[in-house]
Tab-separated table of C-alpha atoms in Angstrom:
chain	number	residue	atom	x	y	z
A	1	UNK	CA	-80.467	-86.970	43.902
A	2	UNK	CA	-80.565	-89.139	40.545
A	3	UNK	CA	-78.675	-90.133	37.863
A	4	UNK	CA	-79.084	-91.830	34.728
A	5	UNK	CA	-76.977	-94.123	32.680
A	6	UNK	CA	-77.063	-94.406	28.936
A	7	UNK	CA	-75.613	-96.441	26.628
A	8	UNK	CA	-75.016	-95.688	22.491
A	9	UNK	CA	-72.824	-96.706	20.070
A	10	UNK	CA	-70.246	-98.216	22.037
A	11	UNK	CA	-70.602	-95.052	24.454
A	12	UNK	CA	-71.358	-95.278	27.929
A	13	UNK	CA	-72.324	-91.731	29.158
A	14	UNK	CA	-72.952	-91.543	33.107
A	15	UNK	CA	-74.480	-88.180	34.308
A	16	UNK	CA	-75.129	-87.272	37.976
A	17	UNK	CA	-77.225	-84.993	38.907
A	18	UNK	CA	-77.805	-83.456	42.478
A	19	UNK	CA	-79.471	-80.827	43.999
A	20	UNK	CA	-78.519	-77.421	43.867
A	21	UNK	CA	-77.068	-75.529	46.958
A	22	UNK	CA	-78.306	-71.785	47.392
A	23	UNK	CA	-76.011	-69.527	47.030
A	24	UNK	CA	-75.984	-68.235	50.559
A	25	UNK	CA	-75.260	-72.009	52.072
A	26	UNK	CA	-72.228	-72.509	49.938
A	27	UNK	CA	-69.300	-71.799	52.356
A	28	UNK	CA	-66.306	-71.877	49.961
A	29	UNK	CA	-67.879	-68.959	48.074
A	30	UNK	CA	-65.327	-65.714	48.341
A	31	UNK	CA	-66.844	-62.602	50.410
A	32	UNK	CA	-68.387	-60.129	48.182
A	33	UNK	CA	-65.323	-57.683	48.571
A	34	UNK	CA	-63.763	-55.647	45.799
A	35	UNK	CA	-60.623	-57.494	47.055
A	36	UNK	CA	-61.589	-60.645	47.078
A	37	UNK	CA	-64.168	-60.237	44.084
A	38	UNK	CA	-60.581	-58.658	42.312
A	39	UNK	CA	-62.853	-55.035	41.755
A	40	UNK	CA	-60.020	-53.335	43.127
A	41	UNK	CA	-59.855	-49.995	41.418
A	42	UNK	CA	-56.663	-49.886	38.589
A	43	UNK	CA	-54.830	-46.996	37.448
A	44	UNK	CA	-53.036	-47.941	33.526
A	45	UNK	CA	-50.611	-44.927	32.860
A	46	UNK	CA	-49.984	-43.744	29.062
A	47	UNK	CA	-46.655	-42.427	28.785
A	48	UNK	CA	-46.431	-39.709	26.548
A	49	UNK	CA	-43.480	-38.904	25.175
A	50	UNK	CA	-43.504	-35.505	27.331
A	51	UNK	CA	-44.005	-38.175	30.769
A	52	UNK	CA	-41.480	-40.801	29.922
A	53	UNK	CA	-38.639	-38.033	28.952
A	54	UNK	CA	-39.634	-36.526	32.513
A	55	UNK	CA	-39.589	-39.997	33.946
A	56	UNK	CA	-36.212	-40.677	32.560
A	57	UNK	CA	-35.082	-36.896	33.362
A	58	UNK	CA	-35.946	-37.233	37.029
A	59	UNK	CA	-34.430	-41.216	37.344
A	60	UNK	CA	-31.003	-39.688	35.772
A	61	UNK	CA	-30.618	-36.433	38.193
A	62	UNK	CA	-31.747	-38.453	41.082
A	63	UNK	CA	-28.960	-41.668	40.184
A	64	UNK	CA	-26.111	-39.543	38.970
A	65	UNK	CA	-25.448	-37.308	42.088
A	66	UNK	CA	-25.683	-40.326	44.325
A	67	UNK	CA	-23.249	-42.182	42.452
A	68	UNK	CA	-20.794	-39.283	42.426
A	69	UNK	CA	-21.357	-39.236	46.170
A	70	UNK	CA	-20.598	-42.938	46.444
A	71	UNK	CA	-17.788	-42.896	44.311
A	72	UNK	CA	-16.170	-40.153	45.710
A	73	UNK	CA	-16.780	-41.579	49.438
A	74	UNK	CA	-15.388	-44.789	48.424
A	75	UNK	CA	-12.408	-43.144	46.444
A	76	UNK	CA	-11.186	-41.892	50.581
A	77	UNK	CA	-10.667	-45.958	51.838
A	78	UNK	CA	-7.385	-46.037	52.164
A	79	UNK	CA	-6.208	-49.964	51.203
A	80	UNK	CA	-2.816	-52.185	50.756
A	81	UNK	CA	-2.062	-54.936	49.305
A	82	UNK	CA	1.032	-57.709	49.797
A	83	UNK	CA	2.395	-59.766	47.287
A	84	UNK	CA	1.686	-63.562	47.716
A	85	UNK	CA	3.618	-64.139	50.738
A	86	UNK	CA	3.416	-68.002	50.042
A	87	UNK	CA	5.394	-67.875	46.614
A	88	UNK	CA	8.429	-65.962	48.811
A	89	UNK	CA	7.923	-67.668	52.321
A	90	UNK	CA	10.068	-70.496	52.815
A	91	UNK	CA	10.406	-70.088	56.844
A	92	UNK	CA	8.294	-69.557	59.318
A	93	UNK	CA	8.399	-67.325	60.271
A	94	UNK	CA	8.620	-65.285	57.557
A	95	UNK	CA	8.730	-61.067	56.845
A	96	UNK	CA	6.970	-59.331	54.001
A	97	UNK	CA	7.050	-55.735	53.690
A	98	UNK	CA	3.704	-52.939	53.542
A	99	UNK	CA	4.023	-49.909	51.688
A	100	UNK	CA	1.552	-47.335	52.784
A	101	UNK	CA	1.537	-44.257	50.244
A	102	UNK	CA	-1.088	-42.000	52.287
A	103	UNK	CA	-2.239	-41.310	55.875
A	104	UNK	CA	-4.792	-44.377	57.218
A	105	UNK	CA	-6.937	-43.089	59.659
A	106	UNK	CA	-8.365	-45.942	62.661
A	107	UNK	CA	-9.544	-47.498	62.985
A	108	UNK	CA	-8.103	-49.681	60.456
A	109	UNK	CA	-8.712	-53.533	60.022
A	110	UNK	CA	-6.151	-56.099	59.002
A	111	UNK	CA	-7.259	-58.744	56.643
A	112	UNK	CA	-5.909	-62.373	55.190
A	113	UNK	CA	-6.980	-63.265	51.654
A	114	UNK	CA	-7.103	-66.270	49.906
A	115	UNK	CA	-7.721	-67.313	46.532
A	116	UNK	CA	-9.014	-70.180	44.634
A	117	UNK	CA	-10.068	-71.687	47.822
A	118	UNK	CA	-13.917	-72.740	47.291
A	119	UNK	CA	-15.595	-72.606	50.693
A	120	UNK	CA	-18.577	-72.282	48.886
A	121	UNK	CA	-18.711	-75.937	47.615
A	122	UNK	CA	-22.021	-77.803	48.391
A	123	UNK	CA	-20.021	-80.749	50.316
A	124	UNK	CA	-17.484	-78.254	51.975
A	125	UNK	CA	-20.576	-76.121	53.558
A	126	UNK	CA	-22.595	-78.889	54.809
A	127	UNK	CA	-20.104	-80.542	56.452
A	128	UNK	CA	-19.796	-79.108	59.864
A	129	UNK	CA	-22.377	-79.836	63.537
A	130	UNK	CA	-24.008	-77.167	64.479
A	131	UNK	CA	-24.991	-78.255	67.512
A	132	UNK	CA	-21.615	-79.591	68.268
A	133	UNK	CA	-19.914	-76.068	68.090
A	134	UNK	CA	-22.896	-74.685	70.134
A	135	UNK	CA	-21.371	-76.518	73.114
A	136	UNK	CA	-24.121	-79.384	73.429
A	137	UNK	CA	-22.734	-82.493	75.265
A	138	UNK	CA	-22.132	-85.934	74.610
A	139	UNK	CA	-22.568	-86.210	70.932
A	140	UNK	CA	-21.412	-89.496	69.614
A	141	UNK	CA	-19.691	-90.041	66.542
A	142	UNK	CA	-22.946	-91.372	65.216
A	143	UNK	CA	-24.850	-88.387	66.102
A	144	UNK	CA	-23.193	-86.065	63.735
A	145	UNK	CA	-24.154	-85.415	60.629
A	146	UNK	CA	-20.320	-84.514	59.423
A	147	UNK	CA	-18.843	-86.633	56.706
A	148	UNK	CA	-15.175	-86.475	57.335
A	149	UNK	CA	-13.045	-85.924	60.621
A	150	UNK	CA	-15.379	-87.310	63.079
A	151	UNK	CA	-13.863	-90.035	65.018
A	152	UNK	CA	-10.369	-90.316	65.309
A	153	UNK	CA	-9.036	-93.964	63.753
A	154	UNK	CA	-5.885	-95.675	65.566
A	155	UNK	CA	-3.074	-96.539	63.815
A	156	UNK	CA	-3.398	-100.527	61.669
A	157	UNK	CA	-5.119	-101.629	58.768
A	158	UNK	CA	-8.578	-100.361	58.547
A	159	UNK	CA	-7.925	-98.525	61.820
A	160	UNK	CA	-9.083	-101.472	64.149
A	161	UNK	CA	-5.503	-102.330	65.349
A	162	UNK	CA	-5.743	-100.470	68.829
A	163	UNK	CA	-6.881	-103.142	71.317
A	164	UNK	CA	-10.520	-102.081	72.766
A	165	UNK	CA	-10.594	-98.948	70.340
A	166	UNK	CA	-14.661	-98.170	69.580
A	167	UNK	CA	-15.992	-95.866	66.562
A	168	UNK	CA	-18.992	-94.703	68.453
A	169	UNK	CA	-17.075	-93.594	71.652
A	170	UNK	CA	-16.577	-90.721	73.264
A	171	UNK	CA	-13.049	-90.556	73.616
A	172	UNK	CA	-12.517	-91.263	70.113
A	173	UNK	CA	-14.719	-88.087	68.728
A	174	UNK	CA	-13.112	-85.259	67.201
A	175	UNK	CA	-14.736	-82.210	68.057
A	176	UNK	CA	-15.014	-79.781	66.033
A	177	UNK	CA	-15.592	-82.198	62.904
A	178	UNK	CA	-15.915	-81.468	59.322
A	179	UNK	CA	-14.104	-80.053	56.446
A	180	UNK	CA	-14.350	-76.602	57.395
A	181	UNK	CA	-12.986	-77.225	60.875
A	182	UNK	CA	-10.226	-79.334	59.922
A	183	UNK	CA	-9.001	-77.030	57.051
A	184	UNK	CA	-9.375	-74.034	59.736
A	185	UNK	CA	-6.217	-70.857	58.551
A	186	UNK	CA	-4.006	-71.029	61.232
A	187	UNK	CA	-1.560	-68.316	60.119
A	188	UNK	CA	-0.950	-65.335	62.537
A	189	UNK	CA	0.170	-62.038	61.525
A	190	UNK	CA	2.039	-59.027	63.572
A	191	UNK	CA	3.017	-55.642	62.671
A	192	UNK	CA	5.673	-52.854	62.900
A	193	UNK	CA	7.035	-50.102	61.710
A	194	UNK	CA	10.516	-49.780	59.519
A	195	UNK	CA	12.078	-49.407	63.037
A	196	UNK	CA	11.178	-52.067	64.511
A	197	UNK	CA	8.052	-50.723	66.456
A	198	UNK	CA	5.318	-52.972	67.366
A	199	UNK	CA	1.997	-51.804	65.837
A	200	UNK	CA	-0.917	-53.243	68.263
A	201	UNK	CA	-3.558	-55.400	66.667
A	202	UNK	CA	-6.488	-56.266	68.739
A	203	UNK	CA	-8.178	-59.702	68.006
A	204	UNK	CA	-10.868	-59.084	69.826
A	205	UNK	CA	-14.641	-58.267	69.461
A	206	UNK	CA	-13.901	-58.977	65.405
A	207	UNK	CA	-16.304	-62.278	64.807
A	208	UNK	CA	-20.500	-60.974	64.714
A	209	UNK	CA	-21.644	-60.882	68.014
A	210	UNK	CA	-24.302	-63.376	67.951
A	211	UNK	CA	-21.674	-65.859	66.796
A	212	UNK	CA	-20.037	-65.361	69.730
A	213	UNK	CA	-23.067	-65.420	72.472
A	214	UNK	CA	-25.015	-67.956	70.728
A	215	UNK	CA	-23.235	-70.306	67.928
A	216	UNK	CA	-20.108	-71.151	68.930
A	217	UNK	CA	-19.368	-72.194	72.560
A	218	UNK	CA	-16.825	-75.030	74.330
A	219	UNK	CA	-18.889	-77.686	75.683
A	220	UNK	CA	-19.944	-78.485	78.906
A	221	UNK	CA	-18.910	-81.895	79.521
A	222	UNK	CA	-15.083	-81.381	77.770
A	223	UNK	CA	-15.661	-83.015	74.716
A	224	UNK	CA	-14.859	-79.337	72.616
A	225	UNK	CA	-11.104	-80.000	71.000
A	226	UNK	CA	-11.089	-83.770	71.857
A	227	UNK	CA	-8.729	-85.389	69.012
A	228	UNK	CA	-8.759	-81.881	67.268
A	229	UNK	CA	-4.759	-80.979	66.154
A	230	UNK	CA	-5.972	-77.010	65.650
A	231	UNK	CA	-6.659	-76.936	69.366
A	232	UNK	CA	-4.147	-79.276	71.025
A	233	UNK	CA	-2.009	-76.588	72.776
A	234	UNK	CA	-5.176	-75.050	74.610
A	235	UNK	CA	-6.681	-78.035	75.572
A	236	UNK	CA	-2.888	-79.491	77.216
A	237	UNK	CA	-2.136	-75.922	78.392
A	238	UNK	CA	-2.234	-75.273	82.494
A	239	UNK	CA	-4.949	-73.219	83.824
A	240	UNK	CA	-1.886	-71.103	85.463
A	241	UNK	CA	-0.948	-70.233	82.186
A	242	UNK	CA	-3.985	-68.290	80.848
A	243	UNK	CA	-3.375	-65.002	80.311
A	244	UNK	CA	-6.727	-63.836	82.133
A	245	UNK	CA	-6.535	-64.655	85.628
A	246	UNK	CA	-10.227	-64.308	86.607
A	247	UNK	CA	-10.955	-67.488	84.444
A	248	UNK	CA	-7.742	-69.678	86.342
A	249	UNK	CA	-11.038	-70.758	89.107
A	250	UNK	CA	-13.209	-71.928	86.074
A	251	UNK	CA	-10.310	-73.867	84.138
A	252	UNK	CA	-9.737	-75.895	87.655
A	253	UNK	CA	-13.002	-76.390	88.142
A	254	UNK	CA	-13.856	-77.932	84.663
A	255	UNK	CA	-10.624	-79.927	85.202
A	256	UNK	CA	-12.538	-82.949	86.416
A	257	UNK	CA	-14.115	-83.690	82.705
A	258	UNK	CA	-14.132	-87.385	82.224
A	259	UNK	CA	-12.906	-87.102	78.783
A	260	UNK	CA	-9.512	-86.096	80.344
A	261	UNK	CA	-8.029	-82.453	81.001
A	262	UNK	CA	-9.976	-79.772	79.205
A	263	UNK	CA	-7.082	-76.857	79.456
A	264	UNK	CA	-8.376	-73.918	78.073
A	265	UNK	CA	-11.210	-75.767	76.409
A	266	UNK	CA	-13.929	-74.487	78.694
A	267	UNK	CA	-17.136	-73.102	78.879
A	268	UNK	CA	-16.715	-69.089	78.674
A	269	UNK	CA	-12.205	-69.072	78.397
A	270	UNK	CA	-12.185	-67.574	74.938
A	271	UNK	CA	-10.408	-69.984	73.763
A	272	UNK	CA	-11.072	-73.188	71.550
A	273	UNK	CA	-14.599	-73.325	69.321
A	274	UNK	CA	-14.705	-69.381	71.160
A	275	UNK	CA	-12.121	-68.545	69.573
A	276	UNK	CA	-12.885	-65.478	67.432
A	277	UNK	CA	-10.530	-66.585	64.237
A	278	UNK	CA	-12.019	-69.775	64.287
A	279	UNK	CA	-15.481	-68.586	64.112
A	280	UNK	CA	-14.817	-66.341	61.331
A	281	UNK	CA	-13.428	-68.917	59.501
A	282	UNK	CA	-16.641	-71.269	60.100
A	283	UNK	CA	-18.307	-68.295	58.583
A	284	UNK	CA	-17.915	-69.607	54.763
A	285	UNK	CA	-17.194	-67.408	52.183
A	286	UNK	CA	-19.472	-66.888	48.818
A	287	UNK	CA	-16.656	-66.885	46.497
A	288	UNK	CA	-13.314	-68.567	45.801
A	289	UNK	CA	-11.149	-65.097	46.198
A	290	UNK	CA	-12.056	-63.839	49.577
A	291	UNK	CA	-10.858	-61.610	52.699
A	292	UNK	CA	-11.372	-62.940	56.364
A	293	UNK	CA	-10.505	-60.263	59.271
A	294	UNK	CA	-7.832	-60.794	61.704
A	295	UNK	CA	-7.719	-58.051	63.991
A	296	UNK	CA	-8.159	-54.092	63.895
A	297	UNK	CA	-5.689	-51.249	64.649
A	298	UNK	CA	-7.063	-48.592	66.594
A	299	UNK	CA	-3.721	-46.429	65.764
A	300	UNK	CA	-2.980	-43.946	62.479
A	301	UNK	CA	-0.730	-45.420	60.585
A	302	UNK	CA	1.475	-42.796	58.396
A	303	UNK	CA	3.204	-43.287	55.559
A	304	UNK	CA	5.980	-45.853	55.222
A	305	UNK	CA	7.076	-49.362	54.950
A	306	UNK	CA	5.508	-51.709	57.383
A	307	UNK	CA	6.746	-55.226	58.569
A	308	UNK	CA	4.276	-57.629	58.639
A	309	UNK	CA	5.292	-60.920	60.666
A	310	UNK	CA	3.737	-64.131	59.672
A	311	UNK	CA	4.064	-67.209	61.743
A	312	UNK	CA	2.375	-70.304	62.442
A	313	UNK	CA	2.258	-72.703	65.458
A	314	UNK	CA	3.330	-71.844	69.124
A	315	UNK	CA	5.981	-69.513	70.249
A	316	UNK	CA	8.581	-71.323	72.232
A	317	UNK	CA	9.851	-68.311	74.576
A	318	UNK	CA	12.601	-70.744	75.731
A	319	UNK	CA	14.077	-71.382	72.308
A	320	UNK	CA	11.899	-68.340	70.223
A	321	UNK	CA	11.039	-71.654	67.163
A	322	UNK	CA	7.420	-71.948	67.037
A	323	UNK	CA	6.251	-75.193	67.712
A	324	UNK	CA	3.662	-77.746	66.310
A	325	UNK	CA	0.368	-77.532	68.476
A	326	UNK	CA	0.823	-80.845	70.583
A	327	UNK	CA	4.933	-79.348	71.467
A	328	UNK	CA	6.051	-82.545	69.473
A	329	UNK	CA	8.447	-80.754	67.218
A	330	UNK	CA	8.855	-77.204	65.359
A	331	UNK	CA	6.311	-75.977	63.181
A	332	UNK	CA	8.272	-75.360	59.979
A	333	UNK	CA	5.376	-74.618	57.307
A	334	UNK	CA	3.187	-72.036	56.889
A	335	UNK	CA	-0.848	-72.427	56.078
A	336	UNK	CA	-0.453	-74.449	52.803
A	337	UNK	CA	-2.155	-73.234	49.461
A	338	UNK	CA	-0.439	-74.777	47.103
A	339	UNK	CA	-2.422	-78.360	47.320
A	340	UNK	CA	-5.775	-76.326	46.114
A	341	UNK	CA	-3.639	-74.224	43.494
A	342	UNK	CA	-4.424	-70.962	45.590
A	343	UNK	CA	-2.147	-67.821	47.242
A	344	UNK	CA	-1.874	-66.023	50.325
A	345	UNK	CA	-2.050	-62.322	51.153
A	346	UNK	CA	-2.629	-59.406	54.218
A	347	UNK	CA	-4.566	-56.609	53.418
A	348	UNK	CA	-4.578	-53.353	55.249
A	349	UNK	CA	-7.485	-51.077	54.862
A	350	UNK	CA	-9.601	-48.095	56.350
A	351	UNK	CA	-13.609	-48.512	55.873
A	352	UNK	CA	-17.025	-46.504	55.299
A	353	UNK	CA	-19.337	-46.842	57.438
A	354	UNK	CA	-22.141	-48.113	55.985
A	355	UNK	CA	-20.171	-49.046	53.005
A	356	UNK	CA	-17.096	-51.090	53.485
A	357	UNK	CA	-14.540	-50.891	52.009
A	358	UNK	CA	-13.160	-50.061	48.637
A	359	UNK	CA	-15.539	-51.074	45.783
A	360	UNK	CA	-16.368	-48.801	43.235
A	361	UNK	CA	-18.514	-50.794	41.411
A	362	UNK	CA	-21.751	-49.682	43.559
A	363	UNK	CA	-20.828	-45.769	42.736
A	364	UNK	CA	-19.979	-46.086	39.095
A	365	UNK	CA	-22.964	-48.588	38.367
A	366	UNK	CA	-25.203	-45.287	39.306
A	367	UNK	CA	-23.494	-42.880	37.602
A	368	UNK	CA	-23.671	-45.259	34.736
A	369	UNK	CA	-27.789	-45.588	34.773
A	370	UNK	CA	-27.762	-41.834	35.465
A	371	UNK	CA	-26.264	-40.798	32.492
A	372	UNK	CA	-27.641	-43.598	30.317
A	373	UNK	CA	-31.471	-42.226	31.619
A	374	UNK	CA	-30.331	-38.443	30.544
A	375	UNK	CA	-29.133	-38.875	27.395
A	376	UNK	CA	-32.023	-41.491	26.601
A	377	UNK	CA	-34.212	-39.433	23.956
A	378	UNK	CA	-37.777	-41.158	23.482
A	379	UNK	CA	-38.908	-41.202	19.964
A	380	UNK	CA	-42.176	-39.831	19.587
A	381	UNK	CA	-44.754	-41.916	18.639
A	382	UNK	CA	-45.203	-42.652	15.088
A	383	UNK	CA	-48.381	-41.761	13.338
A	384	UNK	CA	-50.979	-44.273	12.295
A	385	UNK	CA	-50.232	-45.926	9.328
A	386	UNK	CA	-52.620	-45.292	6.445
A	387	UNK	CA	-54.782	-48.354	5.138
């Protein structure tokens, strides 16, 4: 190894030399592979103007039957609309009519809608704890990474009036925090027929599955629907009250929760961050107009006018007012849009398997390329200019 330094008319030049490694020894050196060595064999088509007509032949037959197939598949979802229930709903509860024109064939799925609410805003979708709706225990206030709802704040200037009140305490944590939690739809629908017949709607086994088993369940130590208004009936309610009577042993048992009674707020009841609305609505939507489901109707409905209940809060069966979630008073307000600018609608629809519901966008897009690839004429090529 040497090198030499020289020096020139105000130019140092430094060269290095060393000596040179044999091929074989140098280990960074890519195997000898037409892969590796890029050999691989290449195939460059010419279209002739005979090939690209075929080419554009063959895309067209192939895209415009499937579209007419799509289209006309999509064309047999049956769907219904209401009007904006919240620019004619001054009670609660309040009745808006369905008209059904044709036949709907279960099973049939009820949806809310909502527009101009953006639950795909950057801040609105972060701000939720995972782990806290998973059911893990004793997470501070500190220890969540929400940035609004998280600790509850006694009444006072600068919420430090209450005499031994604590931020990072957990008595004081609100679980579920976040925006999306807090601004959860609370409005509940029911159905029935001009007569006055109930239509069943089962709001059950509508959330993804996985949601249910693995993302969303009440925590162990109590702490799921602590300071939380949305779920302030279940958590007060008696175990004797719950509708299922196989999970009465469990409610008692998780009774004893240091963070004071639990209710319904348990570990496997259903009920709480398990509750199937509320996970759908964690579920954030990509657009500001969306549908969230509600429940699904395993009947036919046939043509008609249908009554569609809407109510919010608890049904009193003593005095039949629905009633705030903590009993304090009656609930006299539906879900409100009009701070966000934004309306309120059901939707009744049939679906495709494999396809959804109605959209006809997917069908007529391929009919659209179909016919644009038949009708496409390639020009031949033009002859060589003369020079």
């Amino acid at each position: 190894f040497w090198c030499t330094l020289q020096l020139g008319a105000g130019v140092m030049v430094l060269s290095i030399r060393g000596k040179k490694t044999p091929l074989e020894e140098r280990t960074n050196r890519p195997a000898d592979t037409a892969f590796k060595q890029q050999k691989l064999r290449v195939w460059r088509p010419i279209l002739s103007p005979t090939a690209a007509i075929a080419t554009f032949a063959t895309t067209g037959l192939l895209f415009l039957p499937i579209g007419l197939v799509l289209a006309a598949v999509t064309n047999q979802v049956v769907e219904v609309e209401s009007i904006n229930y919240a620019a004619v709903c001054t009670t609660n509860p309040c009745y808006i009519n369905l008209t059904v024109t044709e036949k709907m064939v279960a099973p049939i799925y009820l949806y809310y809608k909502l527009s101009n609410f953006y639950q795909n805003h950057r801040n609105y979708v972060r701000d939720r704890e995972d782990a806290q709706l998973a059911g893990e225990s004793s997470l501070t206030p500190s220890a969540l990474s929400c940035t609004a709802a998280k600790t509850r704040y006694p009444a006072g200037s600068a919420g430090l009036a209450e005499a031994g009140w604590e931020f990072n305490s957990m008595q004081n944590v609100v679980s579920p925090c976040g925006l999306i939690a807090s601004s959860v739809f609370n409005d509940s629908f029911r159905l029935s027929t001009a007569g006055g017949a109930p239509v069943p709607i089962s709001e059950s086994e509508i959330a993804w599955e996985t949601d249910r088993r693995l993302k969303f369940q009440n925590a162990a130590d109590g702490s799921t629907g602590r300071n939380f208004a949305a779920f302030n009936y279940w958590r007060s309610a008696s175990c004797d009250d719950l509708p299922d009577t196989s999970l009465r042993q469990p409610c008692l048992d998780a009774a004893d929760s240091t963070l004071g009674p639990v209710g319904w707020c348990f570990p496997g009841s259903g009920y709480c961050a398990e509750d199937e609305h509320f996970i759908i609505w964690m579920r954030t939507a990509g657009l500001p107009t969306f549908r969230k489901l509600f429940g699904t109707i395993a009947v036919d409905l046939e043509p008609g006018v249908y009554r569609v209940q809407v109510s919010n809060g608890v049904l009193d069966p003593n005095t039949g007012l629905y009633m705030k979630q903590d009993l304090s008073g009656p609930q006299e307000d539906l879900y409100p849009v009009s701070v966000f600018g934004g309306t309120k609608a059901v939707v009744i629809s049939t679906l495709v398997v494999g396809l959804g519901g109605k959209n006809p966008f997917l069908g007529l897009a391929y009919i659209a390329l179909g016919v644009a690839c038949i009708v496409r004429n390639p020009s031949p090529p033009r002859p060589p200019t003369a020079t």
